[in-house]
Coordinates of C-alpha atoms and ligand atoms in Angstrom, one line a residue:
Chain A
M1 CA 137.5 165.6 146.9
T2 CA 138.4 168.0 149.5
A3 CA 141.1 170.3 149.8
A4 CA 144.0 169.4 152.1
P5 CA 143.5 171.3 155.5
V6 CA 145.8 174.4 155.6
S7 CA 147.3 175.2 158.7
A8 CA 146.5 179.0 160.3
H9 CA 149.8 179.0 162.5
D10 CA 152.2 177.2 161.3
G11 CA 154.8 179.0 158.8
D12 CA 155.3 175.8 156.6
P13 CA 158.6 176.6 155.6
A14 CA 160.3 174.4 153.0
T15 CA 163.0 173.4 154.7
V16 CA 163.3 172.7 158.7
R17 CA 166.5 172.3 160.4
P18 CA 166.8 169.1 161.5
R19 CA 167.7 168.2 164.7
R20 CA 171.7 166.9 165.9
W21 CA 172.0 164.5 168.6
Y22 CA 173.3 167.6 170.4
Q23 CA 170.5 169.0 170.6
S24 CA 169.3 166.2 172.6
R25 CA 167.1 166.8 176.0
I26 CA 168.9 164.4 177.8
L27 CA 172.6 166.6 176.9
R28 CA 171.2 169.6 177.9
R29 CA 170.0 167.8 181.2
L30 CA 172.9 166.7 181.5
R31 CA 175.1 170.0 181.0
R32 CA 173.2 172.0 183.6
N33 CA 174.1 168.9 186.3
K34 CA 177.2 170.8 187.9
A35 CA 178.3 167.3 188.9
A36 CA 178.0 165.5 186.3
V37 CA 179.9 168.3 184.0
F38 CA 182.7 168.0 187.1
S39 CA 182.6 164.4 185.8
I40 CA 183.2 164.1 182.5
V41 CA 186.1 167.0 182.8
V42 CA 187.3 164.2 185.5
L43 CA 186.9 161.9 182.8
I44 CA 187.8 163.3 179.4
L45 CA 191.2 164.2 181.5
I46 CA 192.0 160.4 182.9
G47 CA 191.3 159.8 179.0
L48 CA 193.4 162.0 177.8
I49 CA 195.8 160.6 180.0
A50 CA 195.4 157.3 179.4
V51 CA 195.9 158.2 175.3
L52 CA 198.7 160.4 176.1
G53 CA 200.7 158.5 178.7
E54 CA 203.2 157.4 177.3
W55 CA 204.5 160.6 175.3
I56 CA 204.1 162.7 178.5
A57 CA 205.8 160.2 180.8
P58 CA 209.1 161.9 181.8
Q59 CA 211.4 158.6 181.8
D60 CA 210.6 155.3 180.6
P61 CA 208.0 153.5 183.5
N62 CA 210.4 150.4 183.3
K63 CA 213.3 151.4 183.6
V64 CA 215.0 149.9 187.4
E65 CA 217.6 152.0 188.5
L66 CA 218.8 151.0 191.7
T67 CA 221.1 153.9 192.7
S68 CA 217.8 155.9 193.3
R69 CA 215.5 153.6 194.7
L70 CA 212.5 154.6 197.2
M71 CA 213.0 158.3 197.0
G72 CA 210.9 160.8 197.7
P73 CA 209.2 163.8 196.0
S74 CA 211.8 166.0 194.1
G75 CA 212.9 168.0 191.1
A76 CA 214.0 164.6 189.3
H77 CA 211.0 162.7 190.3
L78 CA 207.6 164.4 190.9
L79 CA 206.6 162.1 192.6
G80 CA 209.1 160.4 194.1
T81 CA 210.7 156.5 193.0
D82 CA 209.9 153.2 193.8
E83 CA 211.4 150.3 195.2
L84 CA 213.1 149.4 192.3
G85 CA 213.9 153.2 191.8
R86 CA 211.2 153.8 188.8
D87 CA 209.8 157.0 188.5
V88 CA 206.2 156.8 189.8
L89 CA 204.5 159.4 187.5
S90 CA 205.6 158.0 184.4
R91 CA 204.2 154.3 185.8
L92 CA 201.0 156.5 187.2
L93 CA 200.7 157.6 183.5
V94 CA 201.3 154.5 181.8
A95 CA 199.1 152.2 184.3
T96 CA 196.5 154.4 182.8
R97 CA 195.2 153.5 179.8
V98 CA 196.6 149.8 181.1
D99 CA 193.5 150.2 183.7
L100 CA 190.8 152.1 181.5
L101 CA 191.8 149.6 178.5
A102 CA 191.0 146.6 181.0
S103 CA 187.8 148.4 182.2
A104 CA 186.4 148.6 178.9
Q105 CA 187.3 145.3 178.0
A106 CA 185.8 143.8 180.8
V107 CA 182.4 146.5 180.8
G108 CA 182.3 146.0 177.2
L109 CA 182.5 142.1 177.3
A110 CA 179.8 142.1 179.5
L111 CA 178.1 144.2 177.4
L112 CA 178.2 142.2 174.6
V113 CA 176.8 139.4 175.9
G114 CA 174.6 140.7 178.7
V115 CA 172.3 142.9 176.5
P116 CA 171.4 140.4 173.2
L117 CA 170.2 137.8 176.2
G118 CA 168.5 140.3 178.4
I119 CA 166.8 141.8 175.2
V120 CA 166.0 138.0 174.1
A121 CA 164.7 136.9 177.4
G122 CA 162.7 139.7 178.4
Y123 CA 161.1 140.0 174.5
A124 CA 160.4 136.5 174.1
G125 CA 159.6 136.0 177.9
G126 CA 158.5 132.3 178.5
V127 CA 160.5 128.8 178.5
T128 CA 163.5 131.1 176.8
D129 CA 163.5 133.6 179.4
A130 CA 163.0 130.8 182.4
I131 CA 166.3 128.8 181.0
V132 CA 168.4 132.4 180.6
S133 CA 167.4 133.8 183.4
R134 CA 168.3 130.3 185.9
V135 CA 171.5 130.3 183.8
I136 CA 172.2 134.1 184.9
D137 CA 171.0 133.0 188.7
A138 CA 173.5 130.5 189.3
L139 CA 176.2 132.9 188.4
M140 CA 175.3 135.5 190.3
T141 CA 175.2 132.6 193.3
L142 CA 179.1 132.3 193.0
P143 CA 181.3 134.7 195.2
P144 CA 182.9 137.0 193.2
L145 CA 186.3 136.4 194.4
I146 CA 186.6 132.8 194.5
L147 CA 185.4 132.6 191.0
A148 CA 188.3 134.9 190.2
V149 CA 190.5 132.5 191.9
V150 CA 189.0 129.5 189.9
V151 CA 189.2 131.5 186.7
V152 CA 192.4 132.5 187.1
A153 CA 194.1 128.8 188.7
I154 CA 192.4 127.2 185.4
L155 CA 193.2 130.3 182.9
G156 CA 196.7 131.4 184.8
P157 CA 197.4 135.1 186.1
G158 CA 197.4 137.8 184.2
L159 CA 195.1 141.3 183.6
R160 CA 192.9 140.0 180.7
N161 CA 192.5 136.9 183.0
A162 CA 191.0 138.4 185.7
M163 CA 189.2 140.8 183.6
L164 CA 187.9 138.1 182.2
A165 CA 186.7 136.7 185.9
I166 CA 185.1 140.1 186.5
S167 CA 183.0 140.5 183.1
V168 CA 181.9 137.2 184.1
V169 CA 180.9 138.7 187.5
I170 CA 178.7 141.8 186.2
I171 CA 177.2 140.4 183.1
P172 CA 174.4 139.3 185.8
S173 CA 173.3 142.9 186.5
F174 CA 173.1 144.2 182.4
Y175 CA 171.6 141.1 182.1
R176 CA 169.0 141.7 184.7
I177 CA 168.3 145.5 183.9
V178 CA 168.1 145.2 179.8
R179 CA 165.5 142.1 180.6
A180 CA 163.3 144.7 183.1
S181 CA 163.4 147.4 180.7
T182 CA 162.8 145.0 177.7
Q183 CA 159.9 143.4 179.4
G184 CA 158.7 146.9 180.2
A185 CA 158.8 148.6 176.8
R186 CA 157.2 145.1 175.8
S187 CA 154.2 146.4 176.5
E188 CA 153.8 149.3 175.5
L189 CA 151.7 150.2 173.1
Y190 CA 154.0 151.3 170.4
I191 CA 155.4 148.6 170.1
E192 CA 152.3 147.0 169.4
S193 CA 151.7 149.6 166.3
A194 CA 155.0 149.2 164.7
R195 CA 153.9 145.0 164.9
A196 CA 150.4 146.6 163.2
S197 CA 153.0 148.7 160.5
G198 CA 154.1 145.1 159.6
C199 CA 157.7 146.1 161.4
T200 CA 159.9 143.1 161.5
S201 CA 161.0 141.7 164.9
W202 CA 163.9 142.7 164.5
R203 CA 163.1 146.2 163.7
I204 CA 161.0 146.7 166.8
L205 CA 164.0 145.2 169.1
W206 CA 167.0 147.2 167.7
R207 CA 165.1 150.5 166.7
H208 CA 161.9 150.4 169.9
I209 CA 163.1 148.3 172.3
L210 CA 166.9 148.9 172.2
P211 CA 166.3 152.5 172.7
A212 CA 164.5 152.1 175.3
V213 CA 166.7 150.1 177.7
A214 CA 169.7 152.4 176.8
P215 CA 169.1 155.0 179.0
P216 CA 169.5 152.6 182.3
L217 CA 171.7 150.6 180.7
L218 CA 174.4 153.5 180.3
V219 CA 173.9 154.5 183.8
Q220 CA 174.8 150.9 184.9
A221 CA 177.0 150.7 182.3
S222 CA 179.2 153.7 184.2
F223 CA 178.9 152.2 187.7
S224 CA 179.7 148.9 186.9
A225 CA 183.1 150.8 185.1
S226 CA 184.2 152.2 188.8
V227 CA 183.4 148.6 190.1
V228 CA 185.8 147.0 187.8
I229 CA 188.5 149.8 188.4
V230 CA 188.2 148.3 192.1
A231 CA 188.6 144.9 190.8
E232 CA 191.2 145.2 188.9
A233 CA 193.3 147.3 192.2
S234 CA 192.0 144.7 194.5
L235 CA 192.7 141.5 192.2
S236 CA 196.3 142.9 191.0
F237 CA 197.0 144.1 194.6
L238 CA 196.0 140.2 196.1
G239 CA 198.5 139.2 192.9
L240 CA 195.6 137.6 190.8
G241 CA 195.8 140.1 188.0
A242 CA 198.1 141.9 186.6
R243 CA 202.0 140.9 187.1
A244 CA 205.3 142.9 187.4
P245 CA 206.7 144.5 186.1
Q246 CA 203.3 145.7 183.9
A247 CA 202.4 148.8 185.2
T248 CA 198.9 149.4 187.1
W249 CA 197.7 151.1 189.8
G250 CA 196.5 148.2 191.4
L251 CA 199.9 146.7 191.1
M252 CA 201.6 150.1 192.4
L253 CA 199.4 149.7 195.7
N254 CA 200.9 146.6 196.1
D255 CA 204.8 148.0 196.1
A256 CA 203.1 150.6 197.6
S257 CA 202.0 148.6 200.4
S258 CA 204.7 146.5 201.4
N259 CA 206.5 149.5 201.8
L260 CA 204.1 151.2 203.8
T261 CA 206.8 152.2 206.7
T262 CA 209.4 153.5 204.7
A263 CA 207.9 155.5 201.9
S264 CA 204.4 156.1 202.5
Y265 CA 204.2 158.7 199.9
L266 CA 203.9 155.6 197.5
I267 CA 200.3 154.9 198.4
Y268 CA 198.7 158.5 197.4
P269 CA 199.0 158.6 193.8
P270 CA 197.7 155.4 192.8
T271 CA 195.0 156.3 195.4
V272 CA 194.3 159.2 194.0
M273 CA 193.7 158.0 190.4
V274 CA 191.4 155.3 191.7
A275 CA 189.4 157.6 193.8
L276 CA 189.2 159.8 191.1
T277 CA 188.0 157.4 188.2
I278 CA 185.2 155.6 190.6
L279 CA 184.4 159.1 191.1
G280 CA 183.7 159.9 187.8
F281 CA 181.9 157.2 186.9
S282 CA 179.8 157.6 189.7
L283 CA 178.9 160.3 189.3
L284 CA 178.7 160.3 185.6
G285 CA 176.2 157.5 186.4
D286 CA 173.8 159.5 188.6
G287 CA 174.0 162.0 186.1
L288 CA 172.7 160.2 183.3
R289 CA 170.1 158.3 185.6
D290 CA 168.9 162.2 186.3
A291 CA 169.0 163.3 183.1
M292 CA 167.4 160.6 181.7
G293 CA 164.6 160.3 184.3
R294 CA 161.5 160.0 182.9
Q295 CA 160.2 162.2 180.5
T296 CA 157.4 164.2 181.2
T297 CA 155.5 166.9 178.6
D298 CA 156.3 169.9 180.4
G299 CA 159.0 170.2 183.0
G300 CA 162.5 168.9 182.1
R301 CA 163.2 170.3 178.4
Chain B
M1 CA 128.1 143.7 144.4
S2 CA 131.8 143.8 145.1
E3 CA 134.1 141.2 147.2
P4 CA 133.7 142.6 150.5
T5 CA 137.0 144.1 152.1
L6 CA 136.7 142.1 155.6
S7 CA 134.9 139.2 156.1
V8 CA 134.4 137.6 159.5
R9 CA 133.0 134.1 160.5
G10 CA 132.7 132.5 164.4
L11 CA 135.5 134.5 166.1
T12 CA 136.5 133.3 169.1
K13 CA 139.2 134.9 171.7
T14 CA 139.4 133.1 175.1
Y15 CA 142.0 134.5 177.6
G16 CA 142.9 132.2 180.5
A17 CA 144.6 128.7 180.9
R18 CA 142.7 125.9 178.7
P19 CA 140.5 123.6 180.7
T20 CA 142.3 120.6 181.7
L21 CA 140.4 117.1 183.5
L22 CA 142.0 118.4 186.4
R23 CA 141.3 121.8 186.8
R24 CA 139.6 124.8 185.6
D25 CA 140.6 128.2 185.4
P26 CA 138.7 130.9 187.1
H27 CA 139.8 133.3 185.4
R28 CA 139.1 131.9 182.0
L29 CA 137.2 134.9 179.8
T30 CA 135.6 134.4 176.2
A31 CA 136.5 138.0 175.2
V32 CA 135.1 137.2 172.0
D33 CA 132.6 134.6 171.0
E34 CA 131.1 133.9 167.6
V35 CA 131.6 137.2 165.9
G36 CA 131.2 137.6 162.0
F37 CA 130.7 140.2 159.9
E38 CA 131.5 141.7 156.5
I39 CA 132.7 145.2 155.7
A40 CA 132.5 146.5 152.2
P41 CA 135.4 148.3 150.1
G42 CA 135.4 152.3 150.8
Q43 CA 132.5 151.6 153.9
T44 CA 133.1 151.7 157.8
L45 CA 131.4 149.8 160.2
G46 CA 131.3 151.1 163.9
L47 CA 131.6 148.3 166.6
V48 CA 129.9 149.3 169.7
G49 CA 129.7 148.8 173.3
E50 CA 130.6 148.7 176.9
S51 CA 133.8 148.5 178.2
G52 CA 135.2 145.2 178.2
A53 CA 132.6 144.2 175.9
G54 CA 136.0 142.5 173.8
K55 CA 135.9 145.2 171.1
S56 CA 139.8 146.0 170.9
T57 CA 139.9 142.7 171.4
V58 CA 138.2 141.9 167.3
G59 CA 139.9 145.1 166.4
R60 CA 143.3 142.8 167.0
L61 CA 141.7 139.5 166.0
V62 CA 140.9 140.8 162.4
L63 CA 144.6 141.6 162.0
R64 CA 145.9 138.8 163.4
L65 CA 147.6 141.1 166.2
I66 CA 146.4 138.4 168.1
E67 CA 145.6 134.6 167.9
P68 CA 141.7 133.8 167.7
D69 CA 141.0 130.7 169.0
A70 CA 138.5 129.7 166.3
G71 CA 136.8 131.2 162.9
T72 CA 137.9 132.4 159.8
I73 CA 139.2 135.7 158.9
D74 CA 139.0 136.7 155.2
L75 CA 141.1 140.2 154.4
L76 CA 141.0 141.4 151.3
G77 CA 140.8 138.4 149.5
T78 CA 143.1 136.0 151.3
D79 CA 142.6 133.5 154.4
L80 CA 144.6 136.0 157.0
A81 CA 145.0 132.5 159.6
A82 CA 146.4 130.6 156.9
L83 CA 149.3 133.2 156.0
P84 CA 152.8 133.2 156.9
R85 CA 154.4 135.1 158.8
G86 CA 156.4 137.1 156.5
D87 CA 153.1 137.1 154.1
L88 CA 151.3 138.7 157.5
R89 CA 154.0 140.9 157.5
R90 CA 153.6 142.3 154.4
M91 CA 150.0 142.0 154.6
R92 CA 149.9 144.8 157.1
A93 CA 150.7 147.5 154.6
R94 CA 147.3 147.2 153.0
A95 CA 145.2 146.9 156.8
T96 CA 145.9 148.5 159.8
M97 CA 145.6 150.2 162.9
I98 CA 145.1 153.5 164.5
F99 CA 144.8 153.1 168.3
Q100 CA 143.2 155.2 171.1
D101 CA 145.9 157.4 173.0
P102 CA 148.2 159.0 170.6
Y103 CA 150.4 159.6 173.8
T104 CA 151.5 155.9 174.4
S105 CA 150.9 154.3 170.4
L106 CA 153.8 156.7 169.3
N107 CA 157.1 156.1 170.1
P108 CA 158.5 158.8 172.4
R109 CA 161.8 158.4 171.9
M110 CA 161.1 158.9 167.6
L111 CA 161.2 162.3 166.1
I112 CA 157.4 162.3 164.2
K113 CA 158.9 162.3 160.3
D114 CA 160.3 158.9 161.1
A115 CA 157.5 157.7 162.9
V116 CA 155.2 158.6 160.3
A117 CA 158.2 156.9 157.3
E118 CA 159.0 153.8 158.3
P119 CA 156.2 151.9 157.5
L120 CA 157.8 152.9 154.4
I121 CA 160.8 151.2 155.5
M122 CA 159.5 148.3 155.9
H123 CA 157.0 147.5 153.4
T124 CA 159.1 149.7 149.9
D125 CA 162.7 150.6 148.7
D126 CA 162.5 154.1 148.9
S127 CA 165.1 155.9 149.8
R128 CA 165.5 157.8 152.7
R129 CA 165.0 160.6 150.8
V130 CA 161.7 159.4 149.0
R131 CA 160.3 158.3 152.6
H132 CA 161.0 161.7 154.1
A133 CA 159.2 163.4 151.3
K134 CA 156.4 161.2 151.0
A135 CA 156.0 161.4 154.9
L136 CA 155.6 165.1 154.4
D137 CA 152.8 164.9 151.7
M138 CA 151.3 163.0 154.2
V139 CA 151.7 164.8 157.0
R140 CA 150.6 168.1 155.4
R141 CA 147.8 165.9 154.2
V142 CA 146.6 165.5 157.8
G143 CA 146.9 168.8 158.8
L144 CA 150.0 169.6 159.6
T145 CA 153.3 171.2 158.8
A146 CA 156.7 170.8 158.4
A147 CA 157.9 171.5 161.2
H148 CA 156.0 169.5 163.6
M149 CA 158.1 166.6 161.5
E150 CA 161.2 167.5 163.4
R151 CA 159.3 167.0 167.0
Y152 CA 159.1 164.6 169.5
P153 CA 155.5 163.5 170.2
Y154 CA 155.8 165.0 173.7
E155 CA 156.5 168.3 171.7
M156 CA 152.6 168.1 170.3
S157 CA 149.1 168.3 171.7
G158 CA 146.8 165.1 171.8
G159 CA 145.2 165.8 168.8
Q160 CA 147.7 166.8 166.8
L161 CA 149.4 163.6 168.0
Q162 CA 146.6 161.6 166.4
R163 CA 146.8 163.3 163.2
V164 CA 150.5 161.8 163.2
A165 CA 149.0 159.1 164.0
I166 CA 146.6 158.6 160.8
A167 CA 149.6 159.7 158.3
R168 CA 151.6 156.8 160.0
A169 CA 148.7 154.3 158.8
L170 CA 148.0 155.7 155.6
I171 CA 151.5 156.0 154.3
T172 CA 151.5 152.6 152.8
D173 CA 148.5 153.9 151.0
P174 CA 146.0 150.9 153.4
A175 CA 142.5 149.7 151.8
F176 CA 141.2 148.6 155.5
I177 CA 142.1 150.5 159.2
V178 CA 140.4 149.5 162.1
C179 CA 140.2 152.3 164.3
D180 CA 140.2 151.4 168.4
E181 CA 138.3 154.5 170.1
P182 CA 141.0 157.1 167.9
V183 CA 139.1 160.2 169.5
A184 CA 138.3 158.9 172.6
A185 CA 141.7 160.5 174.4
L186 CA 140.7 163.7 172.6
D187 CA 138.8 166.8 173.5
V188 CA 135.3 167.0 171.9
S189 CA 135.8 169.7 169.4
T190 CA 139.3 167.8 168.5
Q191 CA 137.0 165.0 168.1
A192 CA 134.9 166.3 165.2
Q193 CA 138.1 167.3 163.6
V194 CA 139.9 164.2 163.6
I195 CA 136.0 162.3 162.5
N196 CA 136.1 164.4 159.6
L197 CA 139.4 164.1 158.8
L198 CA 139.0 160.0 158.6
N199 CA 136.0 161.1 156.6
D200 CA 137.8 162.5 154.2
L201 CA 140.4 160.3 153.8
Q202 CA 138.0 157.5 153.3
Q203 CA 135.8 159.5 150.1
E204 CA 139.4 160.0 148.2
R205 CA 140.3 157.0 149.0
G206 CA 138.3 154.0 149.4
I207 CA 139.6 153.1 152.3
S208 CA 137.3 150.8 155.3
Y209 CA 137.5 151.6 158.5
L210 CA 136.3 149.5 161.3
F211 CA 135.2 152.1 163.5
I212 CA 135.8 150.9 167.5
S213 CA 134.0 153.4 170.1
H214 CA 132.0 153.1 173.1
D215 CA 130.6 156.6 172.1
L216 CA 127.3 156.2 170.1
R217 CA 128.2 159.9 169.2
L218 CA 130.7 159.8 167.5
V219 CA 129.9 156.0 165.6
R220 CA 126.8 158.1 163.4
L221 CA 129.0 160.4 162.3
I222 CA 131.3 157.5 160.5
A223 CA 129.5 154.4 160.3
D224 CA 127.5 153.2 157.4
E225 CA 126.9 150.2 159.2
V226 CA 126.9 149.5 163.0
A227 CA 127.4 146.1 165.2
V228 CA 126.4 145.9 168.9
M229 CA 128.7 143.5 171.3
R230 CA 128.2 142.9 174.9
R231 CA 130.6 140.2 176.7
G232 CA 132.3 138.7 173.4
R233 CA 129.3 138.6 171.4
L234 CA 127.3 140.5 168.9
L235 CA 124.0 141.8 169.7
E236 CA 122.8 143.1 166.9
K237 CA 123.8 144.9 163.1
G238 CA 122.7 146.8 160.8
P239 CA 122.5 149.7 158.2
A240 CA 123.3 152.7 160.7
V241 CA 120.4 154.7 159.9
R242 CA 117.7 151.7 160.6
L243 CA 120.0 150.7 163.8
F244 CA 119.7 154.4 165.1
D245 CA 115.9 154.5 164.2
A246 CA 114.6 151.9 164.9
P247 CA 116.7 149.6 166.9
E248 CA 116.2 146.1 167.7
H249 CA 117.7 144.4 170.8
A250 CA 116.5 145.5 174.7
Y251 CA 120.6 147.0 174.7
T252 CA 121.0 148.7 171.9
R253 CA 118.1 151.0 172.9
E254 CA 119.1 150.8 176.4
L255 CA 122.8 152.7 174.9
L256 CA 120.7 155.0 172.6
A257 CA 119.0 156.1 175.3
A258 CA 121.9 156.9 176.7
I259 CA 123.3 159.4 174.3
P260 CA 122.9 162.8 176.6
G261 CA 120.9 165.6 174.1
R262 CA 120.1 163.5 170.9
T263 CA 120.1 165.2 168.1
P264 CA 118.5 164.1 164.4
R265 CA 120.8 162.2 162.1
A266 CA 124.3 164.2 161.2
R267 CA 126.7 163.0 159.2
R268 CA 129.2 165.9 160.5
F269 CA 129.7 168.5 163.1
T270 CA 130.4 170.8 160.9
G271 CA 130.3 171.8 156.9
G272 CA 131.4 169.5 154.5
R273 CA 135.4 170.2 155.3
S274 CA 137.5 169.3 157.7
E275 CA 138.6 172.0 159.8
P276 CA 142.0 173.5 159.7
V277 CA 144.0 172.3 163.4
G278 CA 146.0 175.8 163.4
H279 CA 144.5 176.8 166.8
E280 CA 144.7 173.5 168.4
R281 CA 148.4 173.4 170.1
Ligands
ATP1 N1 145.1 140.2 177.5 C1 144.1 139.5 177.6 N2 144.7 138.4 178.6 C2 143.2 138.2 179.7 N3 142.3 139.2 179.8 C3 142.0 139.6 178.5 C4 143.2 140.2 177.6 N4 142.9 141.5 176.8 C5 141.6 141.7 177.4 N5 141.2 141.0 177.9 C6 139.3 140.4 178.6 O1 139.0 140.5 177.6 C7 138.0 141.5 177.6 C8 137.6 142.4 176.1 O2 138.3 143.0 176.2 P1 138.6 143.9 174.9 O3 139.9 145.3 175.5 O4 138.4 143.9 174.1 O5 136.7 144.7 175.6 P2 136.6 146.4 174.9 O6 135.5 147.0 174.4 O7 137.5 146.7 174.0 O8 137.0 147.9 176.3 P3 137.2 148.9 176.1 O9 136.3 149.7 175.8 O10 137.2 149.2 177.8 O11 138.3 149.4 175.7 C9 137.9 142.0 179.0 O12 137.1 141.6 179.9 C10 139.5 141.8 179.4 O13 139.4 142.1 180.7
MG2 MG1 139.2 148.6 173.9

């Protein structure tokens, strides 16, 4: 019988500080990426507006004041008023929450459907994969706008139904990414090693496959969020999304476009918010993609 | 004579489509062809052969990580082929595998302590504290330290990672381990340390090994019996001493002749105990 070998170098203190999540390599890399930090700051600010919108809005966003219609920016109305005399700044702030929530719903629903399908299809392969993939392919052949029109025609107009349509449109992008990365992870030796240790399929999917799938998924979710913001704006602009008097960036753009010659200042606030949000999500997506790039043994600490 | 830990008969595995009346798969290949052997408790069977001989396939088959086409596998007194999925999964606490490449056989996103403790989640009701305490004991037993517990695989050397893989395999106190070229990815000095560790653990715990390797020098350090494979078939099998000193099959003689600088038979590279690993970082 031999004694346990004793290490010559490493001290073996009884307690070693456990790692915290914020010490992760991904966050460390993300912090060093200026564009990513900028995007996070922008998104946090937009998020704060979304949370606080109602309280920081100087006036009731829906208060119609026909005596002060289409007035340019002034001390009383910092961003002016629209054609019903409503305060543009207040509407803009309140619309932020509506837009972010709507886009979170659309992305969330698409994740909820696309991720399990992708993992199951990628892990099971065979007939399951063939069937699910064909259905998703069929979804992808539908032109997004026509799909949205059909959904709205069936379910009636409104932001929620428009988001449902967009959700259906972006499901395939999640499905494909998850399926591909699951297929990649499935053949990794550590998956076989997990099976050899007696891990259940559930544990393998949850603890080994999902973490491998998460990075590209997060990147895709970030990009999708910006797509959804644009889609909301477009659909609401076309009258397929949010309905008056609800305040969304798309509806505000719609209002602005009908008064473009007389009150061009109306077009800027929603445009800037949409642009900033898209920029934020896109830069975050880029930053995450770079930060989560393949880990190497030496670089990227 | 006690019952063998593992007894295999007529083990066969074919890859590629089964031939039909109309079509034969030109890539159809019998990777393992009617292989049979036994491993006694506390003994090591060395499985040698050239690349593509079917050694890894045998290793996976005897644990039913892949399904055999034919043959019987009697592992620890149970007929493996007849075992339902749930029982097969529980069986993996008693019979498991160590893989060739420790860089890819450990999940890169898992801390070492979680990788080592993971089998306990599947096979015991231990609390998180108990699991990590056991993992720490095991990690120390294979020559690593508490500091290594908080690392990710990319922060460790190959030799250290293979020790982690060994700790992970041993934490459920198995009676049988398939070691599929466990040191092939390591440099020579580290190879000796890991082999010695495996030898020590075997003597401590009475584990049986199926030790797969294409390197006869390593096999003679650890194996009690040796089986030689070629193109899916078992050519020759016998006590290591006899096989090395008086090989019967021409192919075995060829393999032996290929060893550079054959030295007299020795169980170990060094003396009676495994090397400390402090310098190997
Ligand atoms: N999943 C598979 N599908 C098809 N053929 C396979 C598969 N796995 C292994 N083979 C084939 O079976 C044969 C035996 O492979 P195996 O991995 O068992 O060889 P080995 O003796 O372990 O070789 P090495 O020393 O290179 O690891 C090879 O010809 C290989 O190409
Ligand atoms: Mg092999």
